[in-house]
Tab-separated table of C-alpha atoms and ligand atoms in Angstrom:
chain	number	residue	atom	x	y	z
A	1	UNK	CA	-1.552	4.410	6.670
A	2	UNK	CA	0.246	2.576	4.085
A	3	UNK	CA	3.929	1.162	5.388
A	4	UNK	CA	5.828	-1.148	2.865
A	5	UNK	CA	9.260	-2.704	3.154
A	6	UNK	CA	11.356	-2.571	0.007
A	7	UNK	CA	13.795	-5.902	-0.027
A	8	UNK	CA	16.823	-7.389	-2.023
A	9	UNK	CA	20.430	-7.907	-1.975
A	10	UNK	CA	22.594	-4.935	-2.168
A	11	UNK	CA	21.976	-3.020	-5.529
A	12	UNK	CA	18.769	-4.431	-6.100
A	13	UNK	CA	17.105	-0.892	-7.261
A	14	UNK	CA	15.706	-0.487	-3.712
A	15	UNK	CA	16.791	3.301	-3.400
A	16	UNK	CA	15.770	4.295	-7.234
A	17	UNK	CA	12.186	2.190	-6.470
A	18	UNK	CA	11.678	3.872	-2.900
A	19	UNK	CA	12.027	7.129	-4.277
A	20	UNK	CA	9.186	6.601	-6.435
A	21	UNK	CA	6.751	5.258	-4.110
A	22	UNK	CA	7.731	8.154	-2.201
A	23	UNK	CA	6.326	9.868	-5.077
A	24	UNK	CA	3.186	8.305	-5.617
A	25	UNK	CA	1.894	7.552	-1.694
A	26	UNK	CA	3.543	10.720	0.231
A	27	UNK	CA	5.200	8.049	2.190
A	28	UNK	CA	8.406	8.697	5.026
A	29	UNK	CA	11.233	6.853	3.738
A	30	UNK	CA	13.460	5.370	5.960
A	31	UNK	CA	16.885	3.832	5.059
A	32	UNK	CA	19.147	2.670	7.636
A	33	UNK	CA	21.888	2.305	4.631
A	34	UNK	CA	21.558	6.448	4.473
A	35	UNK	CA	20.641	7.431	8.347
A	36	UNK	CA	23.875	5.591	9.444
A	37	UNK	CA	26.179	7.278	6.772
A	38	UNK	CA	24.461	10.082	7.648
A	39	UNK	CA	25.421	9.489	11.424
A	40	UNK	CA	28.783	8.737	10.389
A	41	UNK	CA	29.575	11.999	8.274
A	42	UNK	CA	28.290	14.001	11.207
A	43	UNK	CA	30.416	12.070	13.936
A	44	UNK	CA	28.013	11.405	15.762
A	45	UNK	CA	28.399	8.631	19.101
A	46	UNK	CA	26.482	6.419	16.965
A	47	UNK	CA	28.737	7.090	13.884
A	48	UNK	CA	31.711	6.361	15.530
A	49	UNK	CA	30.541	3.192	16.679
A	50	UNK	CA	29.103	1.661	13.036
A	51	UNK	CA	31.694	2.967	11.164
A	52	UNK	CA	33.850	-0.169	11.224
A	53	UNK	CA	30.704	-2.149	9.996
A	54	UNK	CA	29.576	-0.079	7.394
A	55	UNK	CA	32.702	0.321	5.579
A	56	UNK	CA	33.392	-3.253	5.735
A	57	UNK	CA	29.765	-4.036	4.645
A	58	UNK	CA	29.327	-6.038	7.732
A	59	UNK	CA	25.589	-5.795	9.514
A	60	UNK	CA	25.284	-3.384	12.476
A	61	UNK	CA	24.024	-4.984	15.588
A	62	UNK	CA	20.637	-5.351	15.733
A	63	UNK	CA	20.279	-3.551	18.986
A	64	UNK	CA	22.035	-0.565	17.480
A	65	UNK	CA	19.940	-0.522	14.316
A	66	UNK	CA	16.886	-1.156	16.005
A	67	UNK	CA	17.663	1.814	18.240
A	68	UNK	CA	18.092	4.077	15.431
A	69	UNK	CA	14.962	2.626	13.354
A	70	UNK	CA	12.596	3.351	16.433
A	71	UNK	CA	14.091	6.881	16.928
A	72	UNK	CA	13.001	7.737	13.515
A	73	UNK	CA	9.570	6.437	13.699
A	74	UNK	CA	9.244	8.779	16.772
A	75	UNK	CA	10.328	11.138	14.933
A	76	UNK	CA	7.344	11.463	12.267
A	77	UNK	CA	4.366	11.058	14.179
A	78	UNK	CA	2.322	12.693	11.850
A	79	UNK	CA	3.872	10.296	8.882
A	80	UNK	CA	0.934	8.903	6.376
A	81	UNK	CA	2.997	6.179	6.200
A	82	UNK	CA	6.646	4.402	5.687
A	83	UNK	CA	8.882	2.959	3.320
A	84	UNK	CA	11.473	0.538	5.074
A	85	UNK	CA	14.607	0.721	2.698
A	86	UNK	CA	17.052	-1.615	3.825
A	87	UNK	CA	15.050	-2.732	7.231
A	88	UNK	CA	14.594	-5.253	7.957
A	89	UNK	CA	17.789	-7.412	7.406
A	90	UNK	CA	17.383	-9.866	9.937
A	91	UNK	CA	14.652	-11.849	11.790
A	92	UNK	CA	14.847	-9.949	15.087
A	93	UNK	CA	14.899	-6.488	13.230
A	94	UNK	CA	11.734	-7.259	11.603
A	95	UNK	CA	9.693	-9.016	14.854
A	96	UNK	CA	11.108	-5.367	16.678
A	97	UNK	CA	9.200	-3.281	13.204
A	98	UNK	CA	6.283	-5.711	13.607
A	99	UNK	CA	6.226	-4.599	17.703
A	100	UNK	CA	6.734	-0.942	16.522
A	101	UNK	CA	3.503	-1.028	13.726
A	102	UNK	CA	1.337	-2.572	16.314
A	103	UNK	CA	2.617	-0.438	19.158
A	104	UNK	CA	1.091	2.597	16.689
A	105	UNK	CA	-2.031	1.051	15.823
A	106	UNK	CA	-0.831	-0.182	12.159
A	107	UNK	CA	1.094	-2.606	10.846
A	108	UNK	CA	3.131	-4.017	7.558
A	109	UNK	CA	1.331	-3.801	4.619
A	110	UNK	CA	3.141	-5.241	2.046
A	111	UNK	CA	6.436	-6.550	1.861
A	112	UNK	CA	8.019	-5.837	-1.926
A	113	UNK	CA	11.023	-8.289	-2.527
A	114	UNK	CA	13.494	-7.411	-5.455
A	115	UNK	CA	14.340	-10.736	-7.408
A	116	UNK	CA	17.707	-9.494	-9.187
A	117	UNK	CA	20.585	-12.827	-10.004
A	118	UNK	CA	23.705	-12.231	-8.150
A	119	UNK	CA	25.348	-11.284	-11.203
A	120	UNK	CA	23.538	-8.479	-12.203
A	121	UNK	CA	24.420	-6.923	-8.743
A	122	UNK	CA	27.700	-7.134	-8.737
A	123	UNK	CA	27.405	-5.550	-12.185
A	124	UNK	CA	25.580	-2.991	-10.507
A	125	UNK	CA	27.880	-2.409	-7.674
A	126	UNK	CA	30.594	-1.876	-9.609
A	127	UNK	CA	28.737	0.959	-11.759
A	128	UNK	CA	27.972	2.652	-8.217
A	129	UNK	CA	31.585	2.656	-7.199
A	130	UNK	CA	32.792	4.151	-10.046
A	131	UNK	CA	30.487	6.825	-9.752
A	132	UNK	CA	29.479	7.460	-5.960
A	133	UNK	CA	32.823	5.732	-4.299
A	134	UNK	CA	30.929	4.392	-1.601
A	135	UNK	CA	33.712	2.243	0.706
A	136	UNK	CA	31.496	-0.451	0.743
A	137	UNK	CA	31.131	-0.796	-2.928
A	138	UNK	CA	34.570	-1.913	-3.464
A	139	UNK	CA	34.922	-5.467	-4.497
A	140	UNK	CA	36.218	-7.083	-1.676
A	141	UNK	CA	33.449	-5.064	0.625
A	142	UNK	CA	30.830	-6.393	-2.178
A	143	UNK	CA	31.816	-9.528	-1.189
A	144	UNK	CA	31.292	-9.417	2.406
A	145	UNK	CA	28.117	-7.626	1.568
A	146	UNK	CA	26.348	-10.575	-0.415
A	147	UNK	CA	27.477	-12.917	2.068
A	148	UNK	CA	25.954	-10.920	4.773
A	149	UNK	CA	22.691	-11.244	2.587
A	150	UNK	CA	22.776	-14.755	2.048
A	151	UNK	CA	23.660	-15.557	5.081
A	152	UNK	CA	21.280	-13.453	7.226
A	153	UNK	CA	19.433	-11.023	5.399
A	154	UNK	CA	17.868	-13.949	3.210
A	155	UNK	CA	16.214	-15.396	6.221
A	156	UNK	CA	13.669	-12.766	6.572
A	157	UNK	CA	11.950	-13.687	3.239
A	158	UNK	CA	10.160	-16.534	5.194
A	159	UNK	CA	9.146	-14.129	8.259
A	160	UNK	CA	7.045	-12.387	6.045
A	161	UNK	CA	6.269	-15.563	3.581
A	162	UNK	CA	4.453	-17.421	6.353
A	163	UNK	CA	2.163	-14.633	7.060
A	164	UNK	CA	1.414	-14.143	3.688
A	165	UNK	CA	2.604	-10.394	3.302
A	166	UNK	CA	5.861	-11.416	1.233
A	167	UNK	CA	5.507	-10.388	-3.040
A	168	UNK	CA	7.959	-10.845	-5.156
A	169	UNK	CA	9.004	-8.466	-8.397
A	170	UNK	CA	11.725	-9.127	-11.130
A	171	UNK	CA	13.845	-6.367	-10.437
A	172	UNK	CA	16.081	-6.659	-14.053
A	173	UNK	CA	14.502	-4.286	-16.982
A	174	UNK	CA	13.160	-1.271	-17.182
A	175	UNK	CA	12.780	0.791	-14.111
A	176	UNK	CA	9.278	2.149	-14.891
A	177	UNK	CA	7.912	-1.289	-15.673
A	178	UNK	CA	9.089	-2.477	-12.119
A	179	UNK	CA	7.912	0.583	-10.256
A	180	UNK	CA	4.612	-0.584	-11.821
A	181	UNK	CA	4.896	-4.134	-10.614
A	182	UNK	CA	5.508	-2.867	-7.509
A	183	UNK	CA	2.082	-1.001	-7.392
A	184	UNK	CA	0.020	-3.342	-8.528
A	185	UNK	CA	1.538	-5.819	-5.789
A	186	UNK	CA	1.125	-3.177	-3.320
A	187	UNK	CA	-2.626	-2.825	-4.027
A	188	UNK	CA	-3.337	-5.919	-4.378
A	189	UNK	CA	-1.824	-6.586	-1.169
A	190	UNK	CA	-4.156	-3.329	0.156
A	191	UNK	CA	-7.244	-4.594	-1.343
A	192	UNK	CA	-6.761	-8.432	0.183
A	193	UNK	CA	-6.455	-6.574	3.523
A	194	UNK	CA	-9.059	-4.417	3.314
B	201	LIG	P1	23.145	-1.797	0.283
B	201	LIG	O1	23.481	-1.036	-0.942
B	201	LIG	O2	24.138	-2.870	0.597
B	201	LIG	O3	21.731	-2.266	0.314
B	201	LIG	P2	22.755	0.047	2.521
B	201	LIG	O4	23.024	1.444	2.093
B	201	LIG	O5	21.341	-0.331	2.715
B	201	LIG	O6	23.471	-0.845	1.436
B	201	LIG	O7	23.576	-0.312	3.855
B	201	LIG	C1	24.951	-0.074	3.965
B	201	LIG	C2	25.505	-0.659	5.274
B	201	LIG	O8	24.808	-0.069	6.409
B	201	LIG	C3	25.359	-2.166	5.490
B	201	LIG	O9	26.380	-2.906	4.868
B	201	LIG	C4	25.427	-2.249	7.025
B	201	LIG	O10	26.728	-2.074	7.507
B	201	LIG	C5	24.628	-1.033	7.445
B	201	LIG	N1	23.180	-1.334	7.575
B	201	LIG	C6	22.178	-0.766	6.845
B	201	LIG	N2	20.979	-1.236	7.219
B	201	LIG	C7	21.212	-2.149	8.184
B	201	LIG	C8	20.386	-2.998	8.974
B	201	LIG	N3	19.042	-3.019	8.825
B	201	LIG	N4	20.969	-3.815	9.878
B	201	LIG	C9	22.285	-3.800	10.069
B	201	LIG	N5	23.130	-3.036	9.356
B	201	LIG	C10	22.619	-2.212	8.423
């Protein structure tokens, strides 16, 4: 199995370079930014009960998110791996995937953080609203979003630091050059494990 998490601030490329590795390794991609808009155009129970969060661009409890992650992981037993897109953004969310991987026999592989400045994602976001008009990518929400980030997303990047599983890719240029950054990160973080 091969399971990577994708990290960064919002608009950090994370979708565009998941979709990708998807690509390459035939790997399940999970992205708790899509499943709960997906929950949420469906009105689902759990829909109704993030909405307020996700179009304010405030984090969803962890129990709730942690719910949903599991349920998905259930979901593809027969995956040859994942891609965690947006998971883990806090401490506790990534000890519960760390419990999940081990509960299955398999575990983190490499963690692939995003380094983009603060300006070029609010350049970013604004792009995406004018073109997708996601709620949450209107500037005051963008606001609320980085803060989230800084304030508690941010923290993870030492979880994974202090086991030595945490790489780190310059996420401004060309999108091909950082998809291959990412890979040779990714084996190299295979072959040291191996
Ligand atoms: P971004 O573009 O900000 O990375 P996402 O599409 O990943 O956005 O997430 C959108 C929103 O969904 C977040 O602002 C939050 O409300 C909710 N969300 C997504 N993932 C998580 C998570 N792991 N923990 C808590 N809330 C989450």
């Amino acid at each position: 199995m091969l399971n990577i998490v994708i990290f960064g601030p919002p608009g950090a490329g994370k979708g565009t370079q998941s979709q990708q590795l998807i690509d390459k390794y035939h790997l399940v991609h999970i992205s708790t930014g899509d499943l709960f808009r997906a929950h949420i155009k469906k009105g689902t129970e759990l829909g109704k009960k993030v909405v307020e969060y996700n179009n304010n661009g405030i984090l969803v409890p962890d129990e709730m998110t942690i719910a949903m992650l599991k349920k998905e992981l259930d979901d593809n037993p027969d995956a040859k791996g994942f891609i965690f897109d947006g998971f883990p953004r806090t401490v506790a969310q990534a000890e519960a995937l760390d419990r999940f991987m081990t509960e299955n026999g398999t575990a983190i592989h490499a963690v692939v953080a995003l380094d983009v400045t603060e300006e070029e994602v609010r350049r970013r976001l604004q792009i995406r609203r004018d073109a997708e008009h996601r709620p949450d990518d209107e500037a005051s929400k963008v606001n609320r979003r980085i803060e989230e980030y800084f304030n508690k997303t941010i923290h993870v990047l030492p979880y994974y630091a202090q086991q030595g599983r945490l790489t780190t890719v310059h996420g401004i240029g060309k999108v091909d050059q950082i998809f291959g950054q990412i890979c040779n990160n990714i084996e190299s973080a295979r072959q040291a494990q191996a």
